[in-house]
Amino acid sequence: MGIVGAGPAGLLLGHLLHLNGIDSVIVENRSREYVIDRVRAGVLEQGTVDLLNAMGVGAGLQRAGLRHEGLYVSFRGSRHRIDLAELTGGKAITVYGQNEVVRDLIDARTATQRPLYFEADRVSIGGLDSSSPIIGFRHGGAGHEVHCDFVAGCDGFHGICRPSIPDGALTVYERVYPFGWLGILAEAPPSSDELVYTCHERGFALFSMRSPRVTRLYLQTLPDEPIENWSDDAIWDEMLERMTTRDGWRPTVGRIIQKSVTPMRSFVAAPMRHGCLFLAGDSAHIVPPTGAKGLNLAASDVLVLARAMKVYYEHGRRDRLDQYSDTCLRRVWKAQRFSWWMTSTLHRSPDQNGFDHQRQIADLDYLTSSRAAMTSLAEQYVGLPSEVSFDSAGL
Ligand SMILES: Cc1cc2nc3c(=O)[nH]c(=O)nc-3n(C[C@H](O)[C@H](O)[C@H](O)COP(=O)(O)OP(=O)(O)OC[C@H]3O[C@@H](n4cnc5c(N)ncnc54)[C@H](O)[C@@H]3O)c2cc1C
């Protein structure tokens, strides 16, 4: 299989195929350092943690991952805890940076000695309607071609695989939000052991962490807000204004070591397959980060794809390949709905009036006082059950 992209989707897929004895070549246009250093997701669902452990790549996660059995929702100056583990029969989320996940997977790939090309130039794909597609690219000054049975488009939202599908073959569903997230990493010990989602009159804020010494915080801003507009002092003033609760809880202030603004969108391209090209992860769908689902959806897509490949190579059966898109999209749409709901319940829209804000507060009041509502959030936040057993994917 030819795999375009060495993000979480491409690297996980490559290792799953390896464990099933299926050859793959991974082609990535960025450098190894760039791919590892990119600061992105940090919340792993229970199923993603179980998958990494079952694949034998969970050592770093077990050593440094922070298991969270609850989270806080904060509004009107008070924090309300939702006990994820108690409401879901013991499931939890684990905070472990996406860059750590990617580093562990690159190490695992390197140990298998299977091909992984970084800094590939002019990557292209062709022959998608044939039985022998080709990935073309330049590397080290020479042209290369990978002739494969299938191509996995794991090259993210801005990659080349989805745009290689002929016009009219895909239906795109999209919502662009009128806000973005200003995210910072700060050298400050987390002042809470669990995430705090805050709905404030001045906009959404999220308290999170990466390690016992590093805090990760987000503020709702305009989607195109220049980061230069925000001095470090202004960021801390706004964080404290939105997050400080009546009981005196607030984030610990520290040196800001990274800051950026990310716009937010919901996006699905369907079907997730065209001929012998299979889209997985962000190349097929994007969620606003409020529900922490992006990386987790990439993991669930490639588990479905790995099972389909195993069934094809072991038994010559194409039925799982044919079902790939429908199987993935069922989970994708539930994650889209959850991410949209979390986003619209916690953020302040520019066209929002007093009625809308009171409705949000009522929603949050209900959420934090009804066991049924808390259970609904908890089971979606820790991750809905997978449609694919690890056993059926060769684990
Ligand atoms: C700024 C940012 C912040 C985020 N924060 C969160 C968060 O807090 N929580 C959460 O759950 N999710 C978050 N996400 C989403 C999450 O990071 C993604 O869902 C996840 O990375 C998806 O993995 P992927 O492998 O599908 O795509 P990617 O991680 O995008 O990987 C795609 C890979 O393909 C490579 N590539 C692109 N084009 C080519 C090409 N032409 N040829 C070869 N290779 C190519 C890219 O360099 C990249 O390495 C965030 C995303 C962004 C962009």
Short mmCIF file of C-alpha atoms and ligand atoms in Angstrom, two decimals:
data_model
loop_
_atom_site.label_atom_id
_atom_site.label_comp_id
_atom_site.label_asym_id
_atom_site.label_seq_id
_atom_site.Cartn_x
_atom_site.Cartn_y
_atom_site.Cartn_z
CA MET A 1 0.00 0.00 0.00
CA GLY A 2 1.25 3.50 -0.76
CA ILE A 3 0.60 5.96 2.08
CA VAL A 4 0.75 9.73 1.53
CA GLY A 5 1.44 11.61 4.79
CA ALA A 6 3.28 10.71 8.00
CA GLY A 7 0.88 12.27 10.49
CA PRO A 8 -1.00 10.11 13.00
CA ALA A 9 -3.22 8.51 10.31
CA GLY A 10 -0.40 7.49 7.95
CA LEU A 11 1.96 6.27 10.67
CA LEU A 12 -0.72 4.30 12.53
CA LEU A 13 -1.89 2.71 9.29
CA GLY A 14 1.68 1.80 8.30
CA HIS A 15 2.22 0.04 11.63
CA LEU A 16 -1.12 -1.77 11.55
CA LEU A 17 -0.28 -3.06 8.06
CA HIS A 18 3.18 -4.09 9.25
CA LEU A 19 1.65 -6.11 12.09
CA ASN A 20 -0.42 -7.92 9.47
CA GLY A 21 2.56 -8.57 7.19
CA ILE A 22 1.34 -6.10 4.51
CA ASP A 23 4.04 -3.97 2.80
CA SER A 24 3.69 -0.20 2.70
CA VAL A 25 5.68 2.86 1.64
CA ILE A 26 5.04 6.17 3.48
CA VAL A 27 5.78 9.42 1.64
CA GLU A 28 5.84 12.70 3.65
CA ASN A 29 6.66 16.13 2.28
CA ARG A 30 7.91 17.69 5.54
CA SER A 31 11.03 16.92 7.57
CA ARG A 32 11.05 14.47 10.48
CA GLU A 33 11.67 17.35 12.94
CA TYR A 34 8.83 19.45 11.54
CA VAL A 35 6.35 16.58 11.78
CA ILE A 36 7.34 15.82 15.40
CA ASP A 37 7.46 19.45 16.58
CA ARG A 38 4.03 20.46 15.24
CA VAL A 39 1.91 21.29 18.32
CA ARG A 40 -1.63 19.97 17.90
CA ALA A 41 -3.95 17.58 19.68
CA GLY A 42 -3.45 16.22 23.16
CA VAL A 43 -6.54 14.28 24.28
CA LEU A 44 -6.68 10.56 23.51
CA GLU A 45 -9.94 8.65 23.83
CA GLN A 46 -9.94 5.38 25.78
CA GLY A 47 -10.16 3.43 22.49
CA THR A 48 -7.12 5.25 21.03
CA VAL A 49 -5.09 4.46 24.15
CA ASP A 50 -6.17 0.81 23.98
CA LEU A 51 -5.27 0.72 20.27
CA LEU A 52 -1.76 2.13 20.81
CA ASN A 53 -1.17 -0.37 23.61
CA ALA A 54 -2.50 -3.28 21.54
CA MET A 55 -0.17 -2.25 18.68
CA GLY A 56 2.84 -2.38 21.02
CA VAL A 57 3.55 1.36 20.70
CA GLY A 58 2.16 2.44 24.08
CA ALA A 59 5.33 2.50 26.21
CA GLY A 60 5.74 6.31 26.10
CA LEU A 61 2.03 6.77 26.67
CA GLN A 62 2.11 4.53 29.74
CA ARG A 63 5.18 6.36 31.09
CA ALA A 64 4.17 9.98 30.44
CA GLY A 65 0.44 10.01 29.60
CA LEU A 66 -1.83 11.72 32.15
CA ARG A 67 -5.00 9.68 32.71
CA HIS A 68 -8.02 11.89 33.48
CA GLU A 69 -11.14 10.33 34.97
CA GLY A 70 -13.13 13.56 34.91
CA LEU A 71 -13.36 17.07 33.50
CA TYR A 72 -14.81 20.39 34.65
CA VAL A 73 -17.38 22.60 32.98
CA SER A 74 -17.24 26.18 34.28
CA PHE A 75 -19.90 28.88 33.91
CA ARG A 76 -21.19 31.78 36.02
CA GLY A 77 -18.00 31.61 38.07
CA SER A 78 -18.35 28.00 39.26
CA ARG A 79 -16.65 24.76 38.19
CA HIS A 80 -18.77 21.60 37.93
CA ARG A 81 -17.02 18.20 37.71
CA ILE A 82 -18.23 15.46 35.37
CA ASP A 83 -16.96 12.07 36.51
CA LEU A 84 -16.16 10.38 33.21
CA ALA A 85 -14.99 7.10 34.72
CA GLU A 86 -17.94 6.67 37.08
CA LEU A 87 -20.44 7.43 34.29
CA THR A 88 -18.85 5.11 31.69
CA GLY A 89 -17.91 2.03 33.69
CA GLY A 90 -14.28 3.01 34.22
CA LYS A 91 -13.31 4.65 30.92
CA ALA A 92 -11.17 7.80 30.83
CA ILE A 93 -9.21 10.05 28.51
CA THR A 94 -5.41 10.38 28.49
CA VAL A 95 -3.53 13.62 27.87
CA TYR A 96 -0.47 12.81 25.74
CA GLY A 97 0.70 15.26 23.09
CA GLN A 98 0.17 14.44 19.42
CA ASN A 99 3.87 15.17 18.86
CA GLU A 100 4.73 12.41 21.36
CA VAL A 101 2.35 10.00 19.60
CA VAL A 102 3.97 10.84 16.26
CA ARG A 103 7.50 10.50 17.69
CA ASP A 104 6.66 7.04 19.11
CA LEU A 105 5.17 5.92 15.78
CA ILE A 106 8.16 7.18 13.76
CA ASP A 107 10.46 5.26 16.11
CA ALA A 108 8.33 2.15 15.65
CA ARG A 109 8.34 2.57 11.87
CA THR A 110 12.11 3.07 11.80
CA ALA A 111 12.57 -0.11 13.87
CA THR A 112 10.64 -2.13 11.25
CA GLN A 113 13.04 -0.82 8.55
CA ARG A 114 10.07 -0.34 6.24
CA PRO A 115 10.30 2.69 3.91
CA LEU A 116 9.40 6.14 5.22
CA TYR A 117 10.48 9.10 3.07
CA PHE A 118 10.62 12.55 4.68
CA GLU A 119 11.06 15.77 2.67
CA ALA A 120 9.57 14.23 -0.46
CA ASP A 121 9.03 16.88 -3.12
CA ARG A 122 6.35 17.21 -5.82
CA VAL A 123 4.26 14.33 -4.48
CA SER A 124 1.51 13.21 -6.90
CA ILE A 125 -0.85 10.27 -7.25
CA GLY A 126 -2.26 8.71 -10.43
CA GLY A 127 -4.05 5.68 -11.83
CA LEU A 128 -6.73 5.83 -9.14
CA ASP A 129 -9.27 4.08 -11.37
CA SER A 130 -6.83 1.30 -12.29
CA SER A 131 -5.63 -1.68 -10.27
CA SER A 132 -2.07 -0.33 -10.05
CA PRO A 133 -2.02 3.28 -8.84
CA ILE A 134 1.25 5.19 -8.62
CA ILE A 135 2.66 7.66 -6.11
CA GLY A 136 5.28 9.88 -7.76
CA PHE A 137 7.72 12.13 -5.89
CA ARG A 138 11.24 13.54 -5.86
CA HIS A 139 13.63 12.71 -3.06
CA GLY A 140 17.35 13.36 -2.69
CA GLY A 141 17.50 14.91 -6.16
CA ALA A 142 16.00 11.85 -7.91
CA GLY A 143 12.51 10.98 -9.17
CA HIS A 144 10.74 7.98 -7.58
CA GLU A 145 7.57 6.01 -8.35
CA VAL A 146 5.76 3.70 -5.94
CA HIS A 147 3.57 1.17 -7.78
CA CYS A 148 1.03 -0.18 -5.35
CA ASP A 149 -2.34 -1.96 -5.04
CA PHE A 150 -3.96 0.84 -3.05
CA VAL A 151 -3.23 4.42 -1.97
CA ALA A 152 -4.09 5.76 1.48
CA GLY A 153 -4.65 9.54 1.45
CA CYS A 154 -3.43 10.39 4.98
CA ASP A 155 -2.11 13.83 3.99
CA GLY A 156 -4.37 16.04 6.08
CA PHE A 157 -6.77 18.80 5.11
CA HIS A 158 -4.34 20.64 2.78
CA GLY A 159 -2.89 17.54 1.09
CA ILE A 160 -3.02 16.46 -2.55
CA CYS A 161 -5.06 13.24 -2.32
CA ARG A 162 -8.57 14.63 -1.86
CA PRO A 163 -8.09 17.22 -4.67
CA SER A 164 -6.93 14.36 -6.97
CA ILE A 165 -10.45 12.94 -6.94
CA PRO A 166 -12.39 14.06 -10.06
CA ASP A 167 -14.86 16.92 -9.68
CA GLY A 168 -18.34 15.73 -8.83
CA ALA A 169 -17.25 12.44 -7.25
CA LEU A 170 -17.26 13.86 -3.72
CA THR A 171 -19.96 15.63 -1.74
CA VAL A 172 -18.58 18.21 0.68
CA TYR A 173 -20.40 19.19 3.88
CA GLU A 174 -18.96 22.20 5.65
CA ARG A 175 -19.51 24.78 8.38
CA VAL A 176 -16.99 27.53 9.05
CA TYR A 177 -17.25 29.11 12.51
CA PRO A 178 -16.97 32.88 13.09
CA PHE A 179 -14.23 32.36 15.69
CA GLY A 180 -10.90 30.66 16.25
CA TRP A 181 -8.72 29.51 19.14
CA LEU A 182 -5.68 31.35 20.39
CA GLY A 183 -3.62 28.52 21.93
CA ILE A 184 -0.56 28.85 24.17
CA LEU A 185 1.93 26.51 25.79
CA ALA A 186 3.22 27.94 29.08
CA GLU A 187 5.94 26.87 31.48
CA ALA A 188 3.55 26.65 34.43
CA PRO A 189 2.55 23.66 36.56
CA PRO A 190 -1.14 22.86 35.86
CA SER A 191 -3.32 24.23 38.66
CA SER A 192 -5.99 21.59 37.99
CA ASP A 193 -5.49 17.84 37.45
CA GLU A 194 -8.31 17.85 34.90
CA LEU A 195 -9.41 19.95 31.90
CA VAL A 196 -11.65 22.97 32.56
CA TYR A 197 -14.03 24.07 29.77
CA THR A 198 -15.24 27.63 30.45
CA CYS A 199 -18.26 29.43 28.97
CA HIS A 200 -17.82 33.15 29.76
CA GLU A 201 -19.58 36.32 28.57
CA ARG A 202 -16.31 37.38 26.94
CA GLY A 203 -16.02 34.04 25.11
CA PHE A 204 -14.87 30.45 25.53
CA ALA A 205 -11.66 29.42 27.30
CA LEU A 206 -10.07 26.01 27.90
CA PHE A 207 -7.59 24.99 30.56
CA SER A 208 -5.53 21.96 29.63
CA MET A 209 -2.01 20.62 30.12
CA ARG A 210 0.78 18.66 28.42
CA SER A 211 2.88 17.53 31.39
CA PRO A 212 3.31 18.22 35.14
CA ARG A 213 5.29 21.36 34.16
CA VAL A 214 3.54 22.62 31.01
CA THR A 215 0.04 24.14 30.76
CA ARG A 216 -1.88 24.32 27.45
CA LEU A 217 -4.53 27.05 27.36
CA TYR A 218 -6.93 28.33 24.71
CA LEU A 219 -9.01 31.50 24.25
CA GLN A 220 -11.81 32.10 21.77
CA THR A 221 -10.76 34.91 19.39
CA LEU A 222 -11.60 36.06 15.88
CA PRO A 223 -10.63 33.38 13.31
CA ASP A 224 -8.17 35.67 11.52
CA GLU A 225 -6.83 37.42 14.62
CA PRO A 226 -3.12 38.28 14.04
CA ILE A 227 -1.17 36.71 16.89
CA GLU A 228 1.00 39.88 17.00
CA ASN A 229 -2.07 41.69 18.38
CA TRP A 230 -1.70 39.68 21.58
CA SER A 231 1.17 40.48 23.93
CA ASP A 232 1.91 37.81 26.53
CA ASP A 233 0.52 40.10 29.25
CA ALA A 234 -2.70 40.66 27.30
CA ILE A 235 -3.13 36.88 26.85
CA TRP A 236 -2.71 36.23 30.59
CA ASP A 237 -5.09 39.09 31.52
CA GLU A 238 -7.78 37.62 29.28
CA MET A 239 -7.16 34.03 30.41
CA LEU A 240 -7.50 35.04 34.07
CA GLU A 241 -10.55 37.20 33.41
CA ARG A 242 -12.40 34.32 31.75
CA MET A 243 -11.16 31.39 33.85
CA THR A 244 -10.92 32.60 37.47
CA THR A 245 -13.78 31.11 39.48
CA ARG A 246 -15.49 32.45 42.60
CA ASP A 247 -13.66 29.96 44.84
CA GLY A 248 -10.36 31.51 43.71
CA TRP A 249 -9.25 28.79 41.27
CA ARG A 250 -7.22 30.14 38.34
CA PRO A 251 -4.47 28.95 36.02
CA THR A 252 -0.89 29.36 37.19
CA VAL A 253 0.83 32.07 35.17
CA GLY A 254 4.18 31.24 33.53
CA ARG A 255 6.43 32.00 30.56
CA ILE A 256 4.63 31.53 27.23
CA ILE A 257 6.75 29.25 25.01
CA GLN A 258 4.44 28.91 21.99
CA LYS A 259 1.35 30.77 20.75
CA SER A 260 -0.79 30.59 17.60
CA VAL A 261 -4.34 31.18 16.31
CA THR A 262 -6.30 28.36 14.61
CA PRO A 263 -9.57 28.95 12.71
CA MET A 264 -12.34 26.40 13.28
CA ARG A 265 -14.41 24.42 10.84
CA SER A 266 -16.51 21.29 10.48
CA PHE A 267 -15.89 19.49 7.20
CA VAL A 268 -16.75 16.10 5.70
CA ALA A 269 -15.95 14.85 2.18
CA ALA A 270 -17.95 11.77 1.22
CA PRO A 271 -17.45 9.04 0.20
CA MET A 272 -14.05 8.48 1.77
CA ARG A 273 -13.00 6.26 -1.13
CA HIS A 274 -12.51 6.77 -4.86
CA GLY A 275 -11.36 3.71 -6.85
CA CYS A 276 -8.23 2.45 -5.13
CA LEU A 277 -7.73 5.67 -3.09
CA PHE A 278 -8.87 5.60 0.54
CA LEU A 279 -9.00 8.90 2.45
CA ALA A 280 -8.33 8.71 6.20
CA GLY A 281 -8.14 11.30 8.98
CA ASP A 282 -8.09 15.04 8.27
CA SER A 283 -7.89 14.52 4.50
CA ALA A 284 -11.55 13.43 4.69
CA HIS A 285 -12.90 15.32 7.70
CA ILE A 286 -12.16 18.17 10.10
CA VAL A 287 -13.84 18.84 13.44
CA PRO A 288 -13.57 21.94 15.62
CA PRO A 289 -11.15 20.96 18.43
CA THR A 290 -13.67 21.55 21.27
CA GLY A 291 -14.65 17.86 21.36
CA ALA A 292 -11.00 16.67 21.05
CA LYS A 293 -11.96 14.25 18.30
CA GLY A 294 -9.60 14.98 15.33
CA LEU A 295 -6.72 12.66 16.15
CA ASN A 296 -9.06 10.04 17.55
CA LEU A 297 -11.10 9.92 14.34
CA ALA A 298 -7.88 9.48 12.34
CA ALA A 299 -7.08 6.46 14.54
CA SER A 300 -10.52 4.92 14.12
CA ASP A 301 -10.47 5.39 10.31
CA VAL A 302 -7.20 3.53 9.90
CA LEU A 303 -8.33 0.71 12.18
CA VAL A 304 -11.28 0.18 9.81
CA LEU A 305 -8.94 0.39 6.80
CA ALA A 306 -6.41 -2.04 8.27
CA ARG A 307 -9.14 -4.61 8.87
CA ALA A 308 -10.37 -4.21 5.28
CA MET A 309 -6.82 -4.71 3.97
CA LYS A 310 -6.26 -7.76 6.16
CA VAL A 311 -9.47 -9.38 4.91
CA TYR A 312 -8.54 -8.54 1.30
CA TYR A 313 -4.98 -9.91 1.44
CA GLU A 314 -5.83 -12.98 3.52
CA HIS A 315 -9.08 -14.02 1.85
CA GLY A 316 -9.29 -12.04 -1.41
CA ARG A 317 -12.54 -10.49 -0.18
CA ARG A 318 -13.41 -6.91 -1.19
CA ASP A 319 -16.54 -6.49 0.94
CA ARG A 320 -14.74 -4.70 3.79
CA LEU A 321 -13.06 -2.34 1.30
CA ASP A 322 -16.47 -1.57 -0.18
CA GLN A 323 -17.91 -0.87 3.30
CA TYR A 324 -14.93 1.30 4.40
CA SER A 325 -16.49 4.70 3.75
CA ASP A 326 -19.91 3.91 5.24
CA THR A 327 -18.36 2.30 8.32
CA CYS A 328 -16.10 5.31 8.97
CA LEU A 329 -18.73 7.94 8.22
CA ARG A 330 -21.14 6.58 10.84
CA ARG A 331 -18.57 7.42 13.54
CA VAL A 332 -17.41 10.61 11.80
CA TRP A 333 -20.91 12.09 11.79
CA LYS A 334 -21.48 11.28 15.46
CA ALA A 335 -18.16 13.00 16.26
CA GLN A 336 -19.16 15.93 14.04
CA ARG A 337 -22.44 16.30 15.90
CA PHE A 338 -20.74 16.12 19.30
CA SER A 339 -17.99 18.60 18.31
CA TRP A 340 -20.54 21.04 16.88
CA TRP A 341 -22.65 20.76 20.05
CA MET A 342 -19.69 21.32 22.39
CA THR A 343 -18.60 24.28 20.25
CA SER A 344 -21.97 25.98 19.98
CA THR A 345 -22.82 25.41 23.65
CA LEU A 346 -19.57 26.90 24.97
CA HIS A 347 -18.63 29.68 22.50
CA ARG A 348 -20.07 33.15 22.03
CA SER A 349 -21.16 33.92 18.47
CA PRO A 350 -20.91 37.50 17.13
CA ASP A 351 -24.64 37.47 16.28
CA GLN A 352 -25.62 36.05 19.68
CA ASN A 353 -28.05 38.02 21.85
CA GLY A 354 -29.07 37.84 25.49
CA PHE A 355 -31.61 35.10 24.77
CA ASP A 356 -28.94 32.89 23.22
CA HIS A 357 -26.60 33.37 26.19
CA GLN A 358 -29.34 32.50 28.71
CA ARG A 359 -30.19 29.40 26.64
CA GLN A 360 -26.50 28.36 26.76
CA ILE A 361 -26.43 28.78 30.53
CA ALA A 362 -29.61 26.70 30.85
CA ASP A 363 -28.01 24.03 28.65
CA LEU A 364 -24.93 23.95 30.89
CA ASP A 365 -27.04 24.00 34.06
CA TYR A 366 -28.96 20.97 32.77
CA LEU A 367 -25.76 19.25 31.64
CA THR A 368 -24.13 19.56 35.07
CA SER A 369 -27.21 18.64 37.12
CA SER A 370 -28.71 15.72 35.17
CA ARG A 371 -27.03 12.31 35.38
CA ALA A 372 -28.52 11.43 31.98
CA ALA A 373 -27.01 14.52 30.36
CA MET A 374 -23.63 13.98 32.04
CA THR A 375 -23.61 10.34 30.93
CA SER A 376 -24.31 11.38 27.35
CA LEU A 377 -21.37 13.80 27.38
CA ALA A 378 -19.10 11.33 29.17
CA GLU A 379 -19.63 8.42 26.79
CA GLN A 380 -19.02 10.63 23.76
CA TYR A 381 -16.01 12.38 25.29
CA VAL A 382 -14.20 9.15 26.23
CA GLY A 383 -15.15 7.80 22.79
CA LEU A 384 -18.04 5.71 21.48
CA PRO A 385 -17.33 1.97 21.07
CA SER A 386 -15.43 1.00 17.93
CA GLU A 387 -17.24 -0.88 15.17
CA VAL A 388 -14.04 -2.88 14.58
CA SER A 389 -12.59 -5.28 17.16
CA PHE A 390 -8.81 -5.27 17.56
CA ASP A 391 -8.87 -9.00 16.93
CA SER A 392 -10.45 -8.56 13.49
CA ALA A 393 -7.70 -6.07 12.57
CA GLY A 394 -4.98 -8.59 13.44
CA LEU A 395 -4.12 -7.30 16.93
C1 LIG B 1 -3.33 23.80 14.55
C2 LIG B 1 -4.12 22.55 14.88
C3 LIG B 1 -4.51 22.28 16.20
C4 LIG B 1 -5.24 21.13 16.49
N1 LIG B 1 -5.64 20.88 17.79
C5 LIG B 1 -6.33 19.74 18.07
C6 LIG B 1 -6.76 19.43 19.38
O1 LIG B 1 -6.49 20.17 20.32
N2 LIG B 1 -7.46 18.24 19.59
C7 LIG B 1 -7.74 17.37 18.55
O2 LIG B 1 -8.33 16.29 18.75
N3 LIG B 1 -7.36 17.66 17.31
C8 LIG B 1 -6.67 18.81 17.05
N4 LIG B 1 -6.28 19.07 15.80
C9 LIG B 1 -6.61 18.08 14.81
C10 LIG B 1 -5.61 16.93 14.84
O3 LIG B 1 -4.32 17.43 15.04
C11 LIG B 1 -5.78 16.21 13.52
O4 LIG B 1 -7.09 15.69 13.47
C12 LIG B 1 -4.78 15.09 13.29
O5 LIG B 1 -3.50 15.62 13.14
C13 LIG B 1 -5.18 14.29 12.06
O6 LIG B 1 -4.14 13.45 11.69
P1 LIG B 1 -3.89 13.16 10.16
O7 LIG B 1 -2.76 12.19 10.15
O8 LIG B 1 -5.16 12.80 9.50
O9 LIG B 1 -3.45 14.55 9.51
P2 LIG B 1 -2.16 15.44 9.77
O10 LIG B 1 -1.74 15.37 11.19
O11 LIG B 1 -2.46 16.77 9.18
O12 LIG B 1 -1.02 14.73 8.93
C14 LIG B 1 -0.97 14.81 7.52
C15 LIG B 1 0.47 14.64 7.10
O13 LIG B 1 0.52 14.69 5.68
C16 LIG B 1 1.60 15.51 5.27
N5 LIG B 1 1.32 16.03 3.95
C17 LIG B 1 0.53 17.04 3.57
N6 LIG B 1 0.56 17.23 2.25
C18 LIG B 1 1.41 16.29 1.75
C19 LIG B 1 1.86 15.99 0.45
N7 LIG B 1 1.47 16.70 -0.62
N8 LIG B 1 2.72 14.96 0.28
C20 LIG B 1 3.15 14.24 1.36
N9 LIG B 1 2.75 14.50 2.63
C21 LIG B 1 1.89 15.51 2.82
C22 LIG B 1 1.64 16.59 6.34
O14 LIG B 1 2.90 17.22 6.41
C23 LIG B 1 1.35 15.77 7.59
O15 LIG B 1 2.51 15.26 8.19
C24 LIG B 1 -5.57 20.22 15.46
C25 LIG B 1 -5.18 20.49 14.14
C26 LIG B 1 -4.48 21.66 13.83
C27 LIG B 1 -4.09 21.95 12.40
#
